[in-house]
PDB file of N, CA and C in Angstrom:
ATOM      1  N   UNK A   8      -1.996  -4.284  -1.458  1.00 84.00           N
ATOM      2  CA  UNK A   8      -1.011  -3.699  -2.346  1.00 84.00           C
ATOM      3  C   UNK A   8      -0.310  -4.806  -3.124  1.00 84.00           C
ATOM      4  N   UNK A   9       0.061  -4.702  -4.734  1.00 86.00           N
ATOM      5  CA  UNK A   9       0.645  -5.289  -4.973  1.00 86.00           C
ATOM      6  C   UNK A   9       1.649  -5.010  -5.835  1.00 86.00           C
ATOM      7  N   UNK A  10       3.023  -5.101  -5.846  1.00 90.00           N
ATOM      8  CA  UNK A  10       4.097  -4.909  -6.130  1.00 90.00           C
ATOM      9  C   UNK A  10       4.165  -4.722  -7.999  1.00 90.00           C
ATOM     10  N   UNK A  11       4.692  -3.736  -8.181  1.00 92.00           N
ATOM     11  CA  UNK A  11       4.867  -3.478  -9.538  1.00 92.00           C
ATOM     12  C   UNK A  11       6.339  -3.390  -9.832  1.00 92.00           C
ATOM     13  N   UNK A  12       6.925  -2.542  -9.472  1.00 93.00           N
ATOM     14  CA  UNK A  12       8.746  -2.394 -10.261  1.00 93.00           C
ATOM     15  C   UNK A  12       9.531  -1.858  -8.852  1.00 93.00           C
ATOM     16  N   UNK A  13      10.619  -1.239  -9.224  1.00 92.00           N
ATOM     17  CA  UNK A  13      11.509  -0.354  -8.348  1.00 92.00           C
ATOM     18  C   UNK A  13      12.476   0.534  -9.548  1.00 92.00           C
ATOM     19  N   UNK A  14      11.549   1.411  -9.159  1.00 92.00           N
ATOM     20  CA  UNK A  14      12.326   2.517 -10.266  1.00 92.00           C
ATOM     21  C   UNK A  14      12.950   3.734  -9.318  1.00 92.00           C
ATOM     22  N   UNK A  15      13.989   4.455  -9.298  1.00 89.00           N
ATOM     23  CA  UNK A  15      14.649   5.559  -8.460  1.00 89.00           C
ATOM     24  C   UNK A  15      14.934   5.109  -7.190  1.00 89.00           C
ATOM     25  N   UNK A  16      15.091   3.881  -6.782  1.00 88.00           N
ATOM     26  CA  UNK A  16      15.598   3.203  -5.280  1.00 88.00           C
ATOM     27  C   UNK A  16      14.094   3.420  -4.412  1.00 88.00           C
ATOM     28  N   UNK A  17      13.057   3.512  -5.342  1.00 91.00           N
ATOM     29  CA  UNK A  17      11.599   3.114  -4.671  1.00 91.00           C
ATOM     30  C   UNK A  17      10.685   1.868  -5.066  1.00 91.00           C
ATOM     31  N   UNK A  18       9.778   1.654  -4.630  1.00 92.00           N
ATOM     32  CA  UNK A  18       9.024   0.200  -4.686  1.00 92.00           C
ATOM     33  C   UNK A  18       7.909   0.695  -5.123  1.00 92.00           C
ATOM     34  N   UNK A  19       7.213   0.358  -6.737  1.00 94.00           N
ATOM     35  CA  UNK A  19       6.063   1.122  -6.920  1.00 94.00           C
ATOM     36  C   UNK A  19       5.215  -0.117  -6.447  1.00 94.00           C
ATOM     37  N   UNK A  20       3.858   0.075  -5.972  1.00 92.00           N
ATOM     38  CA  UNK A  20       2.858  -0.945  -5.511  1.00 92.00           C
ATOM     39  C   UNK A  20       1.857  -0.482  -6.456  1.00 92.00           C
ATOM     40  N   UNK A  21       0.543  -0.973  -6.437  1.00 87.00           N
ATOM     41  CA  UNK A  21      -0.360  -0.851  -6.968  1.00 87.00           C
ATOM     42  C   UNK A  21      -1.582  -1.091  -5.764  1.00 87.00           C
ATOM     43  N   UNK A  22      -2.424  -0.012  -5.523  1.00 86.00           N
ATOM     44  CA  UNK A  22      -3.650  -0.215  -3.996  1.00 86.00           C
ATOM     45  C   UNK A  22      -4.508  -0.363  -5.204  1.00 86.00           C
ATOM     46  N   UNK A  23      -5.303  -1.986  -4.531  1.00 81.00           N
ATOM     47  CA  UNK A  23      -6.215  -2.126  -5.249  1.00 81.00           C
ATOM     48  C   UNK A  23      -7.644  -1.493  -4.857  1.00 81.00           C
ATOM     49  N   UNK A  24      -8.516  -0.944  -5.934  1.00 77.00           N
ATOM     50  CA  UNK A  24      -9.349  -0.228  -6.091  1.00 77.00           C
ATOM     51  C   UNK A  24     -10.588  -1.087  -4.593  1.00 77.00           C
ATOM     52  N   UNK A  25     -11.318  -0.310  -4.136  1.00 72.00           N
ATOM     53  CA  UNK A  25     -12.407  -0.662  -3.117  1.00 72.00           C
ATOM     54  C   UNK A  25     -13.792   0.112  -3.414  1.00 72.00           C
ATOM     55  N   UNK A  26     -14.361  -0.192  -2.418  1.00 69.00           N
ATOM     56  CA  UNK A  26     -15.601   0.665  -2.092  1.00 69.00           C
ATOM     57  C   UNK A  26     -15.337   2.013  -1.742  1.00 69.00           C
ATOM     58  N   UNK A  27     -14.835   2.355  -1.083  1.00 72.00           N
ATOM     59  CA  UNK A  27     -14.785   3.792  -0.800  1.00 72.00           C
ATOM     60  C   UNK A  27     -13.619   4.670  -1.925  1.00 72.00           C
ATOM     61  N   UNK A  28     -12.755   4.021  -2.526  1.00 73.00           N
ATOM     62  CA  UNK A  28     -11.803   4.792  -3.331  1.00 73.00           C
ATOM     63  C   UNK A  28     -11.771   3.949  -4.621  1.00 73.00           C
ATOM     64  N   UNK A  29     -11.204   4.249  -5.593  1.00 77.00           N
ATOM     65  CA  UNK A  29     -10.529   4.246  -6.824  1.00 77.00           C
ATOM     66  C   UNK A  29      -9.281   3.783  -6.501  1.00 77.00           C
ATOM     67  N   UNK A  30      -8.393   2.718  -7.700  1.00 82.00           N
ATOM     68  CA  UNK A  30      -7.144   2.253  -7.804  1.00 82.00           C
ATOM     69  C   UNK A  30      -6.488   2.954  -7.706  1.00 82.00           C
ATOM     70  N   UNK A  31      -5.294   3.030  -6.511  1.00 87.00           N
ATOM     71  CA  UNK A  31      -4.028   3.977  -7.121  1.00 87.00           C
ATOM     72  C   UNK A  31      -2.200   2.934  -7.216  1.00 87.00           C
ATOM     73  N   UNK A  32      -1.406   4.094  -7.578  1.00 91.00           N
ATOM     74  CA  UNK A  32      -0.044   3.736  -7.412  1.00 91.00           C
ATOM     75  C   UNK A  32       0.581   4.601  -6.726  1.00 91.00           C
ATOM     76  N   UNK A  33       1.719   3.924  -5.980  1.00 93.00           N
ATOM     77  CA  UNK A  33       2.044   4.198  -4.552  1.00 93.00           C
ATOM     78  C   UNK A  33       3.458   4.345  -4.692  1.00 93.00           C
ATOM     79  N   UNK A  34       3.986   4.625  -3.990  1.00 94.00           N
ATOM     80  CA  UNK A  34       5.773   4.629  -4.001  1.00 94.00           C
ATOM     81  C   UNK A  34       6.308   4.649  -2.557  1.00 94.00           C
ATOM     82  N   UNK A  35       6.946   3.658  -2.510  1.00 92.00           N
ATOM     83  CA  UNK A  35       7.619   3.308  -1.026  1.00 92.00           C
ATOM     84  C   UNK A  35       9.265   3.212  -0.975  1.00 92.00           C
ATOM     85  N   UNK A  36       9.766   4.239  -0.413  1.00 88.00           N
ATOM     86  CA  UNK A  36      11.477   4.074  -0.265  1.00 88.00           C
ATOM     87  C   UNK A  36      11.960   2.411   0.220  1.00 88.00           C
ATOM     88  N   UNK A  37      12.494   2.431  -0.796  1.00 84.00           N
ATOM     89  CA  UNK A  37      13.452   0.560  -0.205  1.00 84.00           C
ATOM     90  C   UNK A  37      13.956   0.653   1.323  1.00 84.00           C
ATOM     91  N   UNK A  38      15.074   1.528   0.976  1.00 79.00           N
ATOM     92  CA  UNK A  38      16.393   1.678   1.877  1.00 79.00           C
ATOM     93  C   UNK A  38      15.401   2.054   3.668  1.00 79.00           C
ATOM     94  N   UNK A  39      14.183   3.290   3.064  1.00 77.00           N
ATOM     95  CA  UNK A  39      14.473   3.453   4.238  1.00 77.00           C
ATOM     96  C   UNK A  39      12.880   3.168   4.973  1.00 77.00           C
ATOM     97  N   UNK A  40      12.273   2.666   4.126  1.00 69.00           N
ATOM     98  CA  UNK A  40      10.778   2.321   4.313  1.00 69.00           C
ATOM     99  C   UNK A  40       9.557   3.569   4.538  1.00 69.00           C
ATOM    100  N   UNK A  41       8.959   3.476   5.453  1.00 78.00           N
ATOM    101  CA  UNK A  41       7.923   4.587   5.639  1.00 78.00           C
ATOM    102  C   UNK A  41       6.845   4.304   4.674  1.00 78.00           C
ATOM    103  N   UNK A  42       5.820   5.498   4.961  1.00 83.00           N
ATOM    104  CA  UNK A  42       4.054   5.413   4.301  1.00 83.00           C
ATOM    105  C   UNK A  42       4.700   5.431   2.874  1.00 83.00           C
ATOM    106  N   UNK A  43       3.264   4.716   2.285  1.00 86.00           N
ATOM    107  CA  UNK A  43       2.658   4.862   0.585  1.00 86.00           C
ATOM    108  C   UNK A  43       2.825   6.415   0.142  1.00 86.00           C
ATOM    109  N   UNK A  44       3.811   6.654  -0.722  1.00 91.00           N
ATOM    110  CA  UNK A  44       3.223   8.358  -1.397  1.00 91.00           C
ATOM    111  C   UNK A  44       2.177   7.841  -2.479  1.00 91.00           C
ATOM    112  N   UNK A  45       1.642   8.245  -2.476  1.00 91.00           N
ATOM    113  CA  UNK A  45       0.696   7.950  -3.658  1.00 91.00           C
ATOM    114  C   UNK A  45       0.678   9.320  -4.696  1.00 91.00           C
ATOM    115  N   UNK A  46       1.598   8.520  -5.985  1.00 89.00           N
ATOM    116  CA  UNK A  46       1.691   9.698  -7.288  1.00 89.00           C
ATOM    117  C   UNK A  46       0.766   9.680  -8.552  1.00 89.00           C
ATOM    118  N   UNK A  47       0.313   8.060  -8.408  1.00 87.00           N
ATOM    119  CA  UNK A  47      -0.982   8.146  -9.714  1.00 87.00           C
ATOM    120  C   UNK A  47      -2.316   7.439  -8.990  1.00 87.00           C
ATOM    121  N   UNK A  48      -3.367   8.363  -8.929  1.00 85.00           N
ATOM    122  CA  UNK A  48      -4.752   8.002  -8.619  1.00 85.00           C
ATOM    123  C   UNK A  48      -5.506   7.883  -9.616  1.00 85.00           C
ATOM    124  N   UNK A  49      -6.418   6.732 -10.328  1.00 78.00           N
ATOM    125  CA  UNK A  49      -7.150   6.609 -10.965  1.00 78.00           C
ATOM    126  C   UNK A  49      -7.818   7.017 -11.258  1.00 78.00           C
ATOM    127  N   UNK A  50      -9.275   7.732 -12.137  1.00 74.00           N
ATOM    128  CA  UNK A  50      -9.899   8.597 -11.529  1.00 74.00           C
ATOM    129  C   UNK A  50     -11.180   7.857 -10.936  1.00 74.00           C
ATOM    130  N   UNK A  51     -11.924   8.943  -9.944  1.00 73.00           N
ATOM    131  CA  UNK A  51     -13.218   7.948  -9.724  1.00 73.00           C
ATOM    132  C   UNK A  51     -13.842   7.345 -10.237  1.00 73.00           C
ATOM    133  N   UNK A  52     -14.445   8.007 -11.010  1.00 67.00           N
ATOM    134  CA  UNK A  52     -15.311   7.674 -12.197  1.00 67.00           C
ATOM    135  C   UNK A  52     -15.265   5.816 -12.438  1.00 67.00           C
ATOM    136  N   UNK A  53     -13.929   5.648 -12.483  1.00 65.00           N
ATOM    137  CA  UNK A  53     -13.477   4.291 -12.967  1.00 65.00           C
ATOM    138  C   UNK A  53     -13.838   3.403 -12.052  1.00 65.00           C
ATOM    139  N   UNK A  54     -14.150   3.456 -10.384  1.00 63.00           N
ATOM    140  CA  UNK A  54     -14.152   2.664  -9.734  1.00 63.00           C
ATOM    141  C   UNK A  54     -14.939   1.391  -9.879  1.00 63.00           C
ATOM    142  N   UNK A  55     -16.172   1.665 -10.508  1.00 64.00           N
ATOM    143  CA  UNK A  55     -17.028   0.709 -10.964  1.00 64.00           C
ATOM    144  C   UNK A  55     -16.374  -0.075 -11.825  1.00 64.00           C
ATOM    145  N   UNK A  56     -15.729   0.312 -13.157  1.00 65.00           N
ATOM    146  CA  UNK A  56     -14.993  -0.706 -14.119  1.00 65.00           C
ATOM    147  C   UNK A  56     -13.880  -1.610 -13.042  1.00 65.00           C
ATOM    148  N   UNK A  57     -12.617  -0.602 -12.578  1.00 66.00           N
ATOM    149  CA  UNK A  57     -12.041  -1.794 -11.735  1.00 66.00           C
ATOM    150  C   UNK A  57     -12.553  -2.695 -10.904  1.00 66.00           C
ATOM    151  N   UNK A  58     -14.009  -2.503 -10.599  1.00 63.00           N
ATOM    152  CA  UNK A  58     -14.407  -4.059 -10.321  1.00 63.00           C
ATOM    153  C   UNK A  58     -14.248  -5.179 -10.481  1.00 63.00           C
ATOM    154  N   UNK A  59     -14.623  -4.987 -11.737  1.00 64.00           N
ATOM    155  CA  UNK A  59     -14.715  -6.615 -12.095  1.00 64.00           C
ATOM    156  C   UNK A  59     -13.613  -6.952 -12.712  1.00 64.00           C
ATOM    157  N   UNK A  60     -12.073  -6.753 -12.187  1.00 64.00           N
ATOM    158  CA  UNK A  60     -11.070  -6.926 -12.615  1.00 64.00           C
ATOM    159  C   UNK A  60     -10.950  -7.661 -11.079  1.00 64.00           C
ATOM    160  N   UNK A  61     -10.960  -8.590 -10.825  1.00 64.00           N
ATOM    161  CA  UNK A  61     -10.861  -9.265  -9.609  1.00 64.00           C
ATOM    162  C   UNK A  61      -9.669  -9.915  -8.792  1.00 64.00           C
ATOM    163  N   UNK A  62      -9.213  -9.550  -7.671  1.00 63.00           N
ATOM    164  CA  UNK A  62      -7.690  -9.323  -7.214  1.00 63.00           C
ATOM    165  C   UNK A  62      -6.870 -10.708  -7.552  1.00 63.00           C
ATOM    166  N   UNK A  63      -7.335 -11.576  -7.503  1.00 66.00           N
ATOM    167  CA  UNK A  63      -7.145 -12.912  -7.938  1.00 66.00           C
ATOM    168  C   UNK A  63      -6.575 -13.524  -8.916  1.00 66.00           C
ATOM    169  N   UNK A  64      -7.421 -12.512 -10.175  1.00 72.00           N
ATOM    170  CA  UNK A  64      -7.366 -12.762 -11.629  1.00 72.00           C
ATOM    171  C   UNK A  64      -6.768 -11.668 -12.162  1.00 72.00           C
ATOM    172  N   UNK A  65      -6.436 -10.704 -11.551  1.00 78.00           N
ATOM    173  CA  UNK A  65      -6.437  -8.895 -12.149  1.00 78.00           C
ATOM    174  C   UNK A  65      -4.872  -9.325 -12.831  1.00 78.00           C
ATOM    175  N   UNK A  66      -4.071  -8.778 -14.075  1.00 82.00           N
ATOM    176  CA  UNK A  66      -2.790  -9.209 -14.168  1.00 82.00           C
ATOM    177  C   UNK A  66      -1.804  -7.507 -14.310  1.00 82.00           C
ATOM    178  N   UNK A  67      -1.147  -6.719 -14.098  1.00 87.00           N
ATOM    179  CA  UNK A  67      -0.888  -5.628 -13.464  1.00 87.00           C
ATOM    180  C   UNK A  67       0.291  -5.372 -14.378  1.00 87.00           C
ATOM    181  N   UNK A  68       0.492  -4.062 -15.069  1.00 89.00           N
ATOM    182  CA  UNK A  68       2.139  -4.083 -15.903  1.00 89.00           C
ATOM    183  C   UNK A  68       2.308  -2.447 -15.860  1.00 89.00           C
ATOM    184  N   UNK A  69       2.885  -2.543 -15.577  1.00 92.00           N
ATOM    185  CA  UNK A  69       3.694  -1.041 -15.581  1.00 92.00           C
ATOM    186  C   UNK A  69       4.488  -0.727 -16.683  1.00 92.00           C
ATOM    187  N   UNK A  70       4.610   0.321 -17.346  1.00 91.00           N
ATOM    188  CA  UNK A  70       5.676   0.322 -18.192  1.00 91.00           C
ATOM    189  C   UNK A  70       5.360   2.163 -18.780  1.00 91.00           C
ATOM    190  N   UNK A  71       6.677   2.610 -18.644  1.00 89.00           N
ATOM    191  CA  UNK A  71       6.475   4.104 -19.528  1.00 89.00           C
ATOM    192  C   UNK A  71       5.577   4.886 -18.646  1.00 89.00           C
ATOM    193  N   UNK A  72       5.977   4.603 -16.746  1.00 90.00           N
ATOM    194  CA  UNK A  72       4.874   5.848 -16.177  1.00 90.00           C
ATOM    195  C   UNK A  72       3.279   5.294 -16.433  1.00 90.00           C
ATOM    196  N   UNK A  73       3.146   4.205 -16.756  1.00 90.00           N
ATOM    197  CA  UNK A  73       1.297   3.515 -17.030  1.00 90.00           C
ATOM    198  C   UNK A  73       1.367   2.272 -16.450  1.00 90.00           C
ATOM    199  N   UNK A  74       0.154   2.183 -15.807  1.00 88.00           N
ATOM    200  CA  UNK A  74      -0.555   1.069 -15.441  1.00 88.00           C
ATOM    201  C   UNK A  74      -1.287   0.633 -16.187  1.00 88.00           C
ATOM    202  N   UNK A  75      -1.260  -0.714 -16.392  1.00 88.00           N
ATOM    203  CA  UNK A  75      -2.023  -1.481 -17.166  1.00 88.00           C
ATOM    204  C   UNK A  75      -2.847  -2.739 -16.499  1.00 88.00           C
ATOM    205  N   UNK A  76      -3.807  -2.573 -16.259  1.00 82.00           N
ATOM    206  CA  UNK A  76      -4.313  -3.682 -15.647  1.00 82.00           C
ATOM    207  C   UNK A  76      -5.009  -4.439 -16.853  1.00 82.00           C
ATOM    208  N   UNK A  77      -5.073  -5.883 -16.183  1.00 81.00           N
ATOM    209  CA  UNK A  77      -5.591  -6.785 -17.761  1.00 81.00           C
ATOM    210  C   UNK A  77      -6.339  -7.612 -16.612  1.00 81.00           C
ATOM    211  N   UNK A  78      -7.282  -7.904 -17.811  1.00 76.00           N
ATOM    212  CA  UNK A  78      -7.902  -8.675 -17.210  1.00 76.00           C
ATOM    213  C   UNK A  78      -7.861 -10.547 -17.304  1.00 76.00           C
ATOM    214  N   UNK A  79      -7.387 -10.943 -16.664  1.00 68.00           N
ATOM    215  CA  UNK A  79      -7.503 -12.463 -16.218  1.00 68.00           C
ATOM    216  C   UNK A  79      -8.600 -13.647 -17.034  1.00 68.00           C
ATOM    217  N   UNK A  80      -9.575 -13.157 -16.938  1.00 68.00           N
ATOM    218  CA  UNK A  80     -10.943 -13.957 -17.215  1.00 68.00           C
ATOM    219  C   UNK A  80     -11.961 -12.936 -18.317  1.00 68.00           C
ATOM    220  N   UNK A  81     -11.360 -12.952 -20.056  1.00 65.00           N
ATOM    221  CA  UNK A  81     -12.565 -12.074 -20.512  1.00 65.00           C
ATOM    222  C   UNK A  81     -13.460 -13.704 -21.792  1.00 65.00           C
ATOM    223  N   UNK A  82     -14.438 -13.198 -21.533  1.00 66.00           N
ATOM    224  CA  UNK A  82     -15.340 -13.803 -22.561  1.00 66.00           C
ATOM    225  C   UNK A  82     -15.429 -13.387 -24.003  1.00 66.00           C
ATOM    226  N   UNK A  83     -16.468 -14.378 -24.395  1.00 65.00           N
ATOM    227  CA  UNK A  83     -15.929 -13.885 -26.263  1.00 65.00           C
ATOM    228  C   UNK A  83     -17.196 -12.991 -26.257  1.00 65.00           C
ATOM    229  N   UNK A  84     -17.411 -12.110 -27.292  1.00 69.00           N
ATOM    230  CA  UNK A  84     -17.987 -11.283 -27.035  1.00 69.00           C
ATOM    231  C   UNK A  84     -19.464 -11.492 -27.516  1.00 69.00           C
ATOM    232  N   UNK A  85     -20.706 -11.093 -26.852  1.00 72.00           N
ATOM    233  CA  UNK A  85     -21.936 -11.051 -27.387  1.00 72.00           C
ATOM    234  C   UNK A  85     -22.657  -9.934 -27.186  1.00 72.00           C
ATOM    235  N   UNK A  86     -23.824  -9.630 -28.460  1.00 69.00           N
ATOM    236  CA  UNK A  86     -24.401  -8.376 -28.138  1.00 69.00           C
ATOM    237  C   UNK A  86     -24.782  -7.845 -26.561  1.00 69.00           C
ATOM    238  N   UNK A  87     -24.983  -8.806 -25.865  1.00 71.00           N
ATOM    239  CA  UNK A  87     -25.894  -8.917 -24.750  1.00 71.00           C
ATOM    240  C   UNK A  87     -24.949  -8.555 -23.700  1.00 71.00           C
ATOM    241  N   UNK A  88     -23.676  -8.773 -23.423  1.00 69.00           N
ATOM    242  CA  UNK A  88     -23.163  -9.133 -22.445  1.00 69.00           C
ATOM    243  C   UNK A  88     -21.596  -7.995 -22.795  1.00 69.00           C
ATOM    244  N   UNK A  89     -21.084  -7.418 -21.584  1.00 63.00           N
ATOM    245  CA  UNK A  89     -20.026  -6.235 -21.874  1.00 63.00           C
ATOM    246  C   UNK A  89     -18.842  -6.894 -21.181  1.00 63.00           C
ATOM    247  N   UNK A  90     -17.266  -7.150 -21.481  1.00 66.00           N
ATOM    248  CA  UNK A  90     -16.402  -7.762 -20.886  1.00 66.00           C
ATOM    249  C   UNK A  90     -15.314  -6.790 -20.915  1.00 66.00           C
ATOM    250  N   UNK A  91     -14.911  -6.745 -19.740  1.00 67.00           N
ATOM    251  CA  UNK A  91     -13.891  -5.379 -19.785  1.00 67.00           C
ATOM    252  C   UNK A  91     -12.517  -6.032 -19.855  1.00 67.00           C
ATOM    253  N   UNK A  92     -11.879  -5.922 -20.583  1.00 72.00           N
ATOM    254  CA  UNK A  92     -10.494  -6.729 -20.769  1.00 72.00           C
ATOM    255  C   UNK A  92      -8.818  -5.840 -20.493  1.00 72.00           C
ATOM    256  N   UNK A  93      -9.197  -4.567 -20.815  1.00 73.00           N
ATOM    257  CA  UNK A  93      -7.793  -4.029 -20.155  1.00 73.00           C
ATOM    258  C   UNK A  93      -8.517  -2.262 -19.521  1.00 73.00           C
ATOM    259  N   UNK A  94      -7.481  -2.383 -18.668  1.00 72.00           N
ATOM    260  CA  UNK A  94      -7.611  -0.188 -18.149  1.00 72.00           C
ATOM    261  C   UNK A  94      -6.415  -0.063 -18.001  1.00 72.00           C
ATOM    262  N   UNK A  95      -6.056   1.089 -18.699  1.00 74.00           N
ATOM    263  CA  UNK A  95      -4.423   1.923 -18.713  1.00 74.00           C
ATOM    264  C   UNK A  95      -4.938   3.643 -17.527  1.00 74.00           C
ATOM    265  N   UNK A  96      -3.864   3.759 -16.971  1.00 73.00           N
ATOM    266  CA  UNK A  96      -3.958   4.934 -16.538  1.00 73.00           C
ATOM    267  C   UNK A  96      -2.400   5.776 -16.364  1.00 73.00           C
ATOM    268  N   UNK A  97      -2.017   6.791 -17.105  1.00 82.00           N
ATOM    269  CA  UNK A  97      -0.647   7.156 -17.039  1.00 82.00           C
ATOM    270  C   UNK A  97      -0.560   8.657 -16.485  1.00 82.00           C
ATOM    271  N   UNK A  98       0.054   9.565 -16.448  1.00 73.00           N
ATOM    272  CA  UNK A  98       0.666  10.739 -15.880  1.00 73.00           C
ATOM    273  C   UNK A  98       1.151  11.606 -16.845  1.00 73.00           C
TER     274      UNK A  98
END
């Protein structure tokens, strides 16, 4: 998980995308802790693209209810070769 804002006295995180699921965003009470609610799920479909956004390099922005993931490491572009440079997902 990695930390995005605190909006309404909660902690939004960001679960990074895996093998078995798709990226989501999470919401965790400050004050009083407890499980991930999870209010925005990515859709599947996408799981393959958030790949190669790599946890390392991945750069993460929230803003206006959207996730924005960027990507860290994109190349210049050639016919041959596909570089995925940002995914938004909002509500």
């Amino acid at each position: 998980m990695w930390p995005l804002a605190v909006e309404d006295g909660k902690l939004l995180v960001h679960i990074q995308s895996g093998a078995q699921a798709a990226g989501a965003v999470a919401a965790l009470p400050v004050a009083t802790g407890g499980e991930p609610q999870v209010f925005l799920a990515s859709p599947e479909g996408t799981k393959g693209a958030q790949s190669v956004f790599y946890p390392n390099m991945v750069r993460l922005a929230w803003a206006g209810g959207r996730l924005f993931l960027l990507n860290g490491r994109v190349y210049s572009p050639k016919p041959s070769e596909v570089s995925h440079a940002i995914l938004s997902f909002g509500r």
